[in-house]
Amino acid sequence: MTIGLVVAAILAWAILRPTEKAPAPAPPAPPPKAEPAVIQPPPKIVEPEPTLTRAEIIAASQAAASAYAAGEAPDEAKDPLVGRAFALRIPFGCDGPQVQPGGAQAYYELDPKGRSIRLIARPGTWSQLPLIQGLPAAERPENVEGFWIPRPWTSADICPPPRDQVAPASPTPPAGPTLGLARLFDAGASRVAQRRSRPYDYVVKAEDGVVLTPPEGFELEIQGRITGFPDGRAIRCWSESADHRPICLFAVTFDRVAFEGHDGALISEWKD
């Protein structure tokens, strides 16, 4: 009897005890607030500076010569010409083939049978020029080679037209060179790029399809970059006296030297 009462009480408690409610689910987290989209500006494209032409090189040299003649000190700011690429065409052979070239820096020779020509360009060796010797000893290069720019009073890069004019009673000699492109080689520098009196030369045969004696001559094309002198200046000038036209040199490197026809057709090239 007693056991029955205990069992009944336990069952009643189990049935009548309050049930625990399950906790209510947590409300969903609100979606993250969208940040406004940041529009990135397009990357800035730096256009390379245009290649310097003969006209621009001559204009810069005239300004430098004028400043030198006036005794003006060079601007301390970085020379804007340093690092600029240039392309220059130097006409040669305007008077036909030469037998004794003398001091010509570019010319061509015709073989006796007229079946081939030899194109020749001889860089000058300028280490002993007063302009170079006048540099501070610590800045003086071991070797300097380069080409003169003929007739720096004109921007035309073609053979000068013939002129039918009366010769003067007392002819004067042609004007000497006053503007050049100089490659500076320091002591210990590689000699691979140095010509060391070796000319650029190339033999053209009649069967190559090139007119061997064109009336317009040929072109020596020089492409490179202005590197500047050790003091950061692109060009330096020197003059023997106030009555002499200043001689000016650009410090450069050559990337390409080529022989071309008057029409721009490639004949031969050398690349550094």
PDB file of C-alpha atoms in Angstrom:
ATOM      1  CA  MET A   1       0.000   0.000   0.000  1.00  0.00           C
ATOM      2  CA  THR A   2       2.707   2.386   0.972  1.00  0.00           C
ATOM      3  CA  ILE A   3       4.773   1.543  -2.110  1.00  0.00           C
ATOM      4  CA  GLY A   4       1.747   2.146  -4.326  1.00  0.00           C
ATOM      5  CA  LEU A   5       1.219   5.574  -2.824  1.00  0.00           C
ATOM      6  CA  VAL A   6       4.856   6.493  -3.436  1.00  0.00           C
ATOM      7  CA  VAL A   7       4.744   5.371  -7.037  1.00  0.00           C
ATOM      8  CA  ALA A   8       1.496   7.262  -7.587  1.00  0.00           C
ATOM      9  CA  ALA A   9       2.967  10.429  -6.100  1.00  0.00           C
ATOM     10  CA  ILE A  10       6.007  10.180  -8.354  1.00  0.00           C
ATOM     11  CA  LEU A  11       3.857   9.730 -11.436  1.00  0.00           C
ATOM     12  CA  ALA A  12       1.651  12.648 -10.465  1.00  0.00           C
ATOM     13  CA  TRP A  13       4.677  14.898  -9.966  1.00  0.00           C
ATOM     14  CA  ALA A  14       6.132  13.857 -13.319  1.00  0.00           C
ATOM     15  CA  ILE A  15       2.864  14.618 -15.061  1.00  0.00           C
ATOM     16  CA  LEU A  16       1.987  17.825 -13.282  1.00  0.00           C
ATOM     17  CA  ARG A  17       5.493  19.473 -13.031  1.00  0.00           C
ATOM     18  CA  PRO A  18       5.837  22.576 -15.189  1.00  0.00           C
ATOM     19  CA  THR A  19       7.774  22.057 -18.433  1.00  0.00           C
ATOM     20  CA  GLU A  20      10.725  24.308 -19.208  1.00  0.00           C
ATOM     21  CA  LYS A  21      10.330  26.365 -22.319  1.00  0.00           C
ATOM     22  CA  ALA A  22      13.117  26.270 -24.908  1.00  0.00           C
ATOM     23  CA  PRO A  23      14.847  29.636 -25.221  1.00  0.00           C
ATOM     24  CA  ALA A  24      13.600  31.723 -28.102  1.00  0.00           C
ATOM     25  CA  PRO A  25      16.032  31.787 -31.036  1.00  0.00           C
ATOM     26  CA  ALA A  26      18.183  34.886 -31.287  1.00  0.00           C
ATOM     27  CA  PRO A  27      17.039  37.327 -33.972  1.00  0.00           C
ATOM     28  CA  PRO A  28      19.187  37.178 -37.125  1.00  0.00           C
ATOM     29  CA  ALA A  29      22.064  39.631 -37.278  1.00  0.00           C
ATOM     30  CA  PRO A  30      21.347  42.591 -39.542  1.00  0.00           C
ATOM     31  CA  PRO A  31      23.236  42.472 -42.839  1.00  0.00           C
ATOM     32  CA  PRO A  32      26.452  44.480 -42.819  1.00  0.00           C
ATOM     33  CA  LYS A  33      26.022  48.011 -43.968  1.00  0.00           C
ATOM     34  CA  ALA A  34      27.305  48.348 -47.485  1.00  0.00           C
ATOM     35  CA  GLU A  35      30.179  50.761 -47.770  1.00  0.00           C
ATOM     36  CA  PRO A  36      30.008  53.151 -50.693  1.00  0.00           C
ATOM     37  CA  ALA A  37      32.103  51.917 -53.606  1.00  0.00           C
ATOM     38  CA  VAL A  38      35.389  53.727 -54.006  1.00  0.00           C
ATOM     39  CA  ILE A  39      36.107  54.465 -57.653  1.00  0.00           C
ATOM     40  CA  GLN A  40      39.827  54.354 -58.259  1.00  0.00           C
ATOM     41  CA  PRO A  41      41.111  56.815 -60.840  1.00  0.00           C
ATOM     42  CA  PRO A  42      42.678  55.176 -63.899  1.00  0.00           C
ATOM     43  CA  PRO A  43      46.452  54.842 -63.682  1.00  0.00           C
ATOM     44  CA  LYS A  44      48.263  57.838 -65.036  1.00  0.00           C
ATOM     45  CA  ILE A  45      50.018  57.037 -68.265  1.00  0.00           C
ATOM     46  CA  VAL A  46      53.303  58.877 -68.616  1.00  0.00           C
ATOM     47  CA  GLU A  47      53.904  59.529 -72.265  1.00  0.00           C
ATOM     48  CA  PRO A  48      57.559  59.334 -73.286  1.00  0.00           C
ATOM     49  CA  GLU A  49      59.039  62.622 -74.380  1.00  0.00           C
ATOM     50  CA  PRO A  50      59.317  62.910 -78.149  1.00  0.00           C
ATOM     51  CA  THR A  51      62.611  62.176 -79.845  1.00  0.00           C
ATOM     52  CA  LEU A  52      64.736  65.253 -80.394  1.00  0.00           C
ATOM     53  CA  THR A  53      65.120  66.297 -84.012  1.00  0.00           C
ATOM     54  CA  ARG A  54      67.985  68.021 -85.788  1.00  0.00           C
ATOM     55  CA  ALA A  55      66.156  71.348 -85.524  1.00  0.00           C
ATOM     56  CA  GLU A  56      65.726  70.982 -81.753  1.00  0.00           C
ATOM     57  CA  ILE A  57      69.343  69.937 -81.234  1.00  0.00           C
ATOM     58  CA  ILE A  58      70.551  72.937 -83.219  1.00  0.00           C
ATOM     59  CA  ALA A  59      68.234  75.300 -81.342  1.00  0.00           C
ATOM     60  CA  ALA A  60      69.522  74.008 -77.991  1.00  0.00           C
ATOM     61  CA  SER A  61      73.125  74.402 -79.146  1.00  0.00           C
ATOM     62  CA  GLN A  62      72.521  77.981 -80.273  1.00  0.00           C
ATOM     63  CA  ALA A  63      71.078  78.845 -76.870  1.00  0.00           C
ATOM     64  CA  ALA A  64      74.062  77.234 -75.143  1.00  0.00           C
ATOM     65  CA  ALA A  65      76.561  79.017 -77.405  1.00  0.00           C
ATOM     66  CA  SER A  66      74.835  82.345 -76.784  1.00  0.00           C
ATOM     67  CA  ALA A  67      74.909  81.808 -73.008  1.00  0.00           C
ATOM     68  CA  TYR A  68      78.581  80.841 -73.135  1.00  0.00           C
ATOM     69  CA  ALA A  69      79.487  83.878 -75.246  1.00  0.00           C
ATOM     70  CA  ALA A  70      77.624  86.142 -72.803  1.00  0.00           C
ATOM     71  CA  GLY A  71      79.387  84.602 -69.809  1.00  0.00           C
ATOM     72  CA  GLU A  72      76.151  83.400 -68.253  1.00  0.00           C
ATOM     73  CA  ALA A  73      76.433  80.743 -65.564  1.00  0.00           C
ATOM     74  CA  PRO A  74      74.572  77.520 -66.329  1.00  0.00           C
ATOM     75  CA  ASP A  75      71.273  76.890 -64.590  1.00  0.00           C
ATOM     76  CA  GLU A  76      71.707  74.833 -61.427  1.00  0.00           C
ATOM     77  CA  ALA A  77      68.457  72.960 -62.066  1.00  0.00           C
ATOM     78  CA  LYS A  78      68.487  69.566 -63.751  1.00  0.00           C
ATOM     79  CA  ASP A  79      69.106  69.913 -67.464  1.00  0.00           C
ATOM     80  CA  PRO A  80      65.827  68.899 -69.165  1.00  0.00           C
ATOM     81  CA  LEU A  81      67.691  67.533 -72.191  1.00  0.00           C
ATOM     82  CA  VAL A  82      69.528  64.861 -70.195  1.00  0.00           C
ATOM     83  CA  GLY A  83      67.905  61.503 -70.844  1.00  0.00           C
ATOM     84  CA  ARG A  84      66.150  62.612 -74.038  1.00  0.00           C
ATOM     85  CA  ALA A  85      66.381  60.395 -77.107  1.00  0.00           C
ATOM     86  CA  PHE A  86      67.483  61.879 -80.412  1.00  0.00           C
ATOM     87  CA  ALA A  87      67.603  60.838 -84.071  1.00  0.00           C
ATOM     88  CA  LEU A  88      69.829  62.605 -86.539  1.00  0.00           C
ATOM     89  CA  ARG A  89      70.385  62.112 -90.259  1.00  0.00           C
ATOM     90  CA  ILE A  90      73.662  63.344 -91.708  1.00  0.00           C
ATOM     91  CA  PRO A  91      73.788  63.453 -95.521  1.00  0.00           C
ATOM     92  CA  PHE A  92      77.062  62.512 -97.193  1.00  0.00           C
ATOM     93  CA  GLY A  93      78.365  61.753-100.652  1.00  0.00           C
ATOM     94  CA  CYS A  94      76.600  64.847-101.946  1.00  0.00           C
ATOM     95  CA  ASP A  95      79.376  65.470-104.488  1.00  0.00           C
ATOM     96  CA  GLY A  96      79.732  61.852-105.550  1.00  0.00           C
ATOM     97  CA  PRO A  97      82.441  59.331-104.660  1.00  0.00           C
ATOM     98  CA  GLN A  98      85.733  60.485-103.207  1.00  0.00           C
ATOM     99  CA  VAL A  99      89.230  59.224-103.925  1.00  0.00           C
ATOM    100  CA  GLN A 100      91.054  61.206-101.248  1.00  0.00           C
ATOM    101  CA  PRO A 101      88.538  61.929 -98.493  1.00  0.00           C
ATOM    102  CA  GLY A 102      90.847  64.170 -96.491  1.00  0.00           C
ATOM    103  CA  GLY A 103      89.074  65.151 -93.295  1.00  0.00           C
ATOM    104  CA  ALA A 104      85.616  63.982 -94.366  1.00  0.00           C
ATOM    105  CA  GLN A 105      83.902  62.044 -91.611  1.00  0.00           C
ATOM    106  CA  ALA A 106      81.496  60.246 -93.973  1.00  0.00           C
ATOM    107  CA  TYR A 107      81.970  59.503 -97.676  1.00  0.00           C
ATOM    108  CA  TYR A 108      81.901  56.696-100.209  1.00  0.00           C
ATOM    109  CA  GLU A 109      84.427  55.223-102.604  1.00  0.00           C
ATOM    110  CA  LEU A 110      83.726  53.698-106.028  1.00  0.00           C
ATOM    111  CA  ASP A 111      85.749  50.699-107.134  1.00  0.00           C
ATOM    112  CA  PRO A 112      87.689  51.134-110.412  1.00  0.00           C
ATOM    113  CA  LYS A 113      85.289  48.896-112.360  1.00  0.00           C
ATOM    114  CA  GLY A 114      82.217  50.607-110.999  1.00  0.00           C
ATOM    115  CA  ARG A 115      80.713  47.379-109.710  1.00  0.00           C
ATOM    116  CA  SER A 116      80.642  48.288-105.995  1.00  0.00           C
ATOM    117  CA  ILE A 117      81.017  51.131-103.559  1.00  0.00           C
ATOM    118  CA  ARG A 118      82.314  51.293-100.025  1.00  0.00           C
ATOM    119  CA  LEU A 119      80.406  53.466 -97.557  1.00  0.00           C
ATOM    120  CA  ILE A 120      82.599  54.834 -94.766  1.00  0.00           C
ATOM    121  CA  ALA A 121      81.897  56.841 -91.600  1.00  0.00           C
ATOM    122  CA  ARG A 122      84.821  57.709 -89.321  1.00  0.00           C
ATOM    123  CA  PRO A 123      84.052  58.906 -85.786  1.00  0.00           C
ATOM    124  CA  GLY A 124      86.424  61.592 -84.611  1.00  0.00           C
ATOM    125  CA  THR A 125      88.685  61.164 -81.583  1.00  0.00           C
ATOM    126  CA  TRP A 126      88.235  64.285 -79.461  1.00  0.00           C
ATOM    127  CA  SER A 127      90.070  63.573 -76.227  1.00  0.00           C
ATOM    128  CA  GLN A 128      92.517  66.409 -76.885  1.00  0.00           C
ATOM    129  CA  LEU A 129      89.976  69.079 -77.740  1.00  0.00           C
ATOM    130  CA  PRO A 130      90.382  72.131 -75.451  1.00  0.00           C
ATOM    131  CA  LEU A 131      86.745  71.717 -74.399  1.00  0.00           C
ATOM    132  CA  ILE A 132      87.551  68.238 -73.039  1.00  0.00           C
ATOM    133  CA  GLN A 133      90.940  69.155 -71.617  1.00  0.00           C
ATOM    134  CA  GLY A 134      89.312  72.078 -69.821  1.00  0.00           C
ATOM    135  CA  LEU A 135      87.124  69.765 -67.734  1.00  0.00           C
ATOM    136  CA  PRO A 136      88.130  69.240 -64.091  1.00  0.00           C
ATOM    137  CA  ALA A 137      90.637  66.404 -63.809  1.00  0.00           C
ATOM    138  CA  ALA A 138      88.184  64.252 -61.849  1.00  0.00           C
ATOM    139  CA  GLU A 139      85.576  64.624 -64.614  1.00  0.00           C
ATOM    140  CA  ARG A 140      87.877  64.231 -67.619  1.00  0.00           C
ATOM    141  CA  PRO A 141      87.093  61.082 -69.634  1.00  0.00           C
ATOM    142  CA  GLU A 142      89.814  58.784 -70.906  1.00  0.00           C
ATOM    143  CA  ASN A 143      88.460  58.702 -74.441  1.00  0.00           C
ATOM    144  CA  VAL A 144      85.970  60.785 -76.427  1.00  0.00           C
ATOM    145  CA  GLU A 145      84.578  59.808 -79.817  1.00  0.00           C
ATOM    146  CA  GLY A 146      81.865  61.371 -81.909  1.00  0.00           C
ATOM    147  CA  PHE A 147      80.474  62.902 -85.057  1.00  0.00           C
ATOM    148  CA  TRP A 148      80.197  66.523 -86.091  1.00  0.00           C
ATOM    149  CA  ILE A 149      76.849  67.846 -87.268  1.00  0.00           C
ATOM    150  CA  PRO A 150      77.577  69.506 -90.611  1.00  0.00           C
ATOM    151  CA  ARG A 151      76.173  72.934 -91.410  1.00  0.00           C
ATOM    152  CA  PRO A 152      74.606  73.639 -87.995  1.00  0.00           C
ATOM    153  CA  TRP A 153      73.057  76.818 -89.358  1.00  0.00           C
ATOM    154  CA  THR A 154      70.347  74.826 -91.145  1.00  0.00           C
ATOM    155  CA  SER A 155      67.760  72.346 -89.908  1.00  0.00           C
ATOM    156  CA  ALA A 156      67.627  70.614 -93.310  1.00  0.00           C
ATOM    157  CA  ASP A 157      69.010  67.073 -93.249  1.00  0.00           C
ATOM    158  CA  ILE A 158      69.513  66.695 -97.011  1.00  0.00           C
ATOM    159  CA  CYS A 159      72.378  67.471 -99.343  1.00  0.00           C
ATOM    160  CA  PRO A 160      72.542  71.215-100.014  1.00  0.00           C
ATOM    161  CA  PRO A 161      71.151  72.161-103.435  1.00  0.00           C
ATOM    162  CA  PRO A 162      73.683  73.227-106.063  1.00  0.00           C
ATOM    163  CA  ARG A 163      73.983  76.959-106.555  1.00  0.00           C
ATOM    164  CA  ASP A 164      74.972  78.730-109.721  1.00  0.00           C
ATOM    165  CA  GLN A 165      76.609  81.859-108.376  1.00  0.00           C
ATOM    166  CA  VAL A 166      79.618  84.014-109.057  1.00  0.00           C
ATOM    167  CA  ALA A 167      82.714  82.887-107.173  1.00  0.00           C
ATOM    168  CA  PRO A 168      84.300  85.573-104.966  1.00  0.00           C
ATOM    169  CA  ALA A 169      87.634  87.062-105.927  1.00  0.00           C
ATOM    170  CA  SER A 170      89.208  85.738-102.730  1.00  0.00           C
ATOM    171  CA  PRO A 171      87.494  82.475-101.734  1.00  0.00           C
ATOM    172  CA  THR A 172      87.457  81.671 -98.040  1.00  0.00           C
ATOM    173  CA  PRO A 173      87.770  78.172 -96.570  1.00  0.00           C
ATOM    174  CA  PRO A 174      84.619  76.372 -95.437  1.00  0.00           C
ATOM    175  CA  ALA A 175      83.531  76.950 -91.872  1.00  0.00           C
ATOM    176  CA  GLY A 176      85.022  74.512 -89.391  1.00  0.00           C
ATOM    177  CA  PRO A 177      82.824  72.175 -87.369  1.00  0.00           C
ATOM    178  CA  THR A 178      81.280  73.713 -84.266  1.00  0.00           C
ATOM    179  CA  LEU A 179      78.597  71.252 -83.097  1.00  0.00           C
ATOM    180  CA  GLY A 180      79.125  67.602 -82.266  1.00  0.00           C
ATOM    181  CA  LEU A 181      77.740  64.510 -80.581  1.00  0.00           C
ATOM    182  CA  ALA A 182      80.387  63.146 -78.198  1.00  0.00           C
ATOM    183  CA  ARG A 183      80.570  59.776 -76.469  1.00  0.00           C
ATOM    184  CA  LEU A 184      82.522  59.945 -73.204  1.00  0.00           C
ATOM    185  CA  PHE A 185      84.387  56.861 -71.996  1.00  0.00           C
ATOM    186  CA  ASP A 186      85.814  56.907 -68.491  1.00  0.00           C
ATOM    187  CA  ALA A 187      88.995  55.074 -67.523  1.00  0.00           C
ATOM    188  CA  GLY A 188      88.296  51.388 -67.139  1.00  0.00           C
ATOM    189  CA  ALA A 189      85.075  51.522 -69.173  1.00  0.00           C
ATOM    190  CA  SER A 190      84.297  48.690 -71.562  1.00  0.00           C
ATOM    191  CA  ARG A 191      85.913  49.124 -74.944  1.00  0.00           C
ATOM    192  CA  VAL A 192      83.270  47.148 -76.798  1.00  0.00           C
ATOM    193  CA  ALA A 193      81.422  50.304 -77.847  1.00  0.00           C
ATOM    194  CA  GLN A 194      84.616  52.252 -78.564  1.00  0.00           C
ATOM    195  CA  ARG A 195      85.661  52.439 -82.203  1.00  0.00           C
ATOM    196  CA  ARG A 196      89.335  53.246 -81.515  1.00  0.00           C
ATOM    197  CA  SER A 197      89.859  54.590 -85.069  1.00  0.00           C
ATOM    198  CA  ARG A 198      87.814  51.749 -86.595  1.00  0.00           C
ATOM    199  CA  PRO A 199      85.373  53.230 -89.107  1.00  0.00           C
ATOM    200  CA  TYR A 200      81.872  52.085 -89.790  1.00  0.00           C
ATOM    201  CA  ASP A 201      82.109  50.715 -93.328  1.00  0.00           C
ATOM    202  CA  TYR A 202      80.063  48.580 -95.672  1.00  0.00           C
ATOM    203  CA  VAL A 203      80.536  47.388 -99.257  1.00  0.00           C
ATOM    204  CA  VAL A 204      77.541  47.628-101.573  1.00  0.00           C
ATOM    205  CA  LYS A 205      77.618  45.605-104.797  1.00  0.00           C
ATOM    206  CA  ALA A 206      75.759  46.438-107.983  1.00  0.00           C
ATOM    207  CA  GLU A 207      73.581  43.337-107.655  1.00  0.00           C
ATOM    208  CA  ASP A 208      72.327  44.545-104.262  1.00  0.00           C
ATOM    209  CA  GLY A 209      69.860  46.795-106.039  1.00  0.00           C
ATOM    210  CA  VAL A 210      71.253  50.036-104.575  1.00  0.00           C
ATOM    211  CA  VAL A 211      71.999  52.940-106.902  1.00  0.00           C
ATOM    212  CA  LEU A 212      75.761  53.173-106.516  1.00  0.00           C
ATOM    213  CA  THR A 213      76.145  56.865-107.328  1.00  0.00           C
ATOM    214  CA  PRO A 214      72.847  58.562-106.410  1.00  0.00           C
ATOM    215  CA  PRO A 215      72.747  62.319-107.040  1.00  0.00           C
ATOM    216  CA  GLU A 216      71.151  62.814-103.603  1.00  0.00           C
ATOM    217  CA  GLY A 217      73.986  61.000-101.811  1.00  0.00           C
ATOM    218  CA  PHE A 218      73.477  58.758 -98.805  1.00  0.00           C
ATOM    219  CA  GLU A 219      72.452  59.222 -95.170  1.00  0.00           C
ATOM    220  CA  LEU A 220      74.297  58.439 -91.962  1.00  0.00           C
ATOM    221  CA  GLU A 221      71.600  57.985 -89.339  1.00  0.00           C
ATOM    222  CA  ILE A 222      72.532  58.210 -85.663  1.00  0.00           C
ATOM    223  CA  GLN A 223      70.079  57.362 -82.906  1.00  0.00           C
ATOM    224  CA  GLY A 224      70.884  57.617 -79.233  1.00  0.00           C
ATOM    225  CA  ARG A 225      70.276  59.399 -75.977  1.00  0.00           C
ATOM    226  CA  ILE A 226      71.727  62.499 -74.310  1.00  0.00           C
ATOM    227  CA  THR A 227      73.585  61.333 -71.209  1.00  0.00           C
ATOM    228  CA  GLY A 228      75.141  64.628 -70.122  1.00  0.00           C
ATOM    229  CA  PHE A 229      78.534  65.569 -68.712  1.00  0.00           C
ATOM    230  CA  PRO A 230      79.555  64.646 -65.151  1.00  0.00           C
ATOM    231  CA  ASP A 231      78.251  67.994 -63.905  1.00  0.00           C
ATOM    232  CA  GLY A 232      74.761  67.175 -65.202  1.00  0.00           C
ATOM    233  CA  ARG A 233      74.820  69.498 -68.201  1.00  0.00           C
ATOM    234  CA  ALA A 234      73.720  68.106 -71.557  1.00  0.00           C
ATOM    235  CA  ILE A 235      75.998  70.386 -73.583  1.00  0.00           C
ATOM    236  CA  ARG A 236      79.201  72.295 -73.013  1.00  0.00           C
ATOM    237  CA  CYS A 237      80.773  75.001 -75.161  1.00  0.00           C
ATOM    238  CA  TRP A 238      84.240  76.466 -75.592  1.00  0.00           C
ATOM    239  CA  SER A 239      85.682  79.250 -77.696  1.00  0.00           C
ATOM    240  CA  GLU A 240      89.217  80.341 -78.455  1.00  0.00           C
ATOM    241  CA  SER A 241      88.247  84.004 -78.146  1.00  0.00           C
ATOM    242  CA  ALA A 242      85.243  86.291 -78.157  1.00  0.00           C
ATOM    243  CA  ASP A 243      85.579  86.573 -81.945  1.00  0.00           C
ATOM    244  CA  HIS A 244      85.447  82.830 -82.550  1.00  0.00           C
ATOM    245  CA  ARG A 245      82.174  80.935 -82.827  1.00  0.00           C
ATOM    246  CA  PRO A 246      81.848  78.655 -79.787  1.00  0.00           C
ATOM    247  CA  ILE A 247      82.352  74.927 -80.296  1.00  0.00           C
ATOM    248  CA  CYS A 248      79.680  72.932 -78.481  1.00  0.00           C
ATOM    249  CA  LEU A 249      79.426  69.222 -77.722  1.00  0.00           C
ATOM    250  CA  PHE A 250      76.479  67.177 -76.499  1.00  0.00           C
ATOM    251  CA  ALA A 251      77.471  64.241 -74.278  1.00  0.00           C
ATOM    252  CA  VAL A 252      75.555  61.272 -75.695  1.00  0.00           C
ATOM    253  CA  THR A 253      75.431  57.556 -76.209  1.00  0.00           C
ATOM    254  CA  PHE A 254      74.745  55.912 -79.564  1.00  0.00           C
ATOM    255  CA  ASP A 255      72.111  53.173 -79.771  1.00  0.00           C
ATOM    256  CA  ARG A 256      72.173  52.793 -83.534  1.00  0.00           C
ATOM    257  CA  VAL A 257      74.370  53.900 -86.424  1.00  0.00           C
ATOM    258  CA  ALA A 258      73.161  53.121 -89.932  1.00  0.00           C
ATOM    259  CA  PHE A 259      73.801  53.762 -93.600  1.00  0.00           C
ATOM    260  CA  GLU A 260      70.614  54.508 -95.489  1.00  0.00           C
ATOM    261  CA  GLY A 261      69.627  55.668 -98.921  1.00  0.00           C
ATOM    262  CA  HIS A 262      68.196  59.098 -99.540  1.00  0.00           C
ATOM    263  CA  ASP A 263      64.730  57.499 -99.448  1.00  0.00           C
ATOM    264  CA  GLY A 264      65.346  56.000 -95.999  1.00  0.00           C
ATOM    265  CA  ALA A 265      65.956  52.458 -97.274  1.00  0.00           C
ATOM    266  CA  LEU A 266      68.287  50.617 -94.886  1.00  0.00           C
ATOM    267  CA  ILE A 267      71.677  49.548 -96.241  1.00  0.00           C
ATOM    268  CA  SER A 268      73.555  48.514 -93.106  1.00  0.00           C
ATOM    269  CA  GLU A 269      73.336  49.194 -89.364  1.00  0.00           C
ATOM    270  CA  TRP A 270      75.194  48.753 -86.083  1.00  0.00           C
ATOM    271  CA  LYS A 271      73.387  48.576 -82.725  1.00  0.00           C
ATOM    272  CA  ASP A 272      74.842  48.946 -79.231  1.00  0.00           C
TER     273      ASP A 272
END
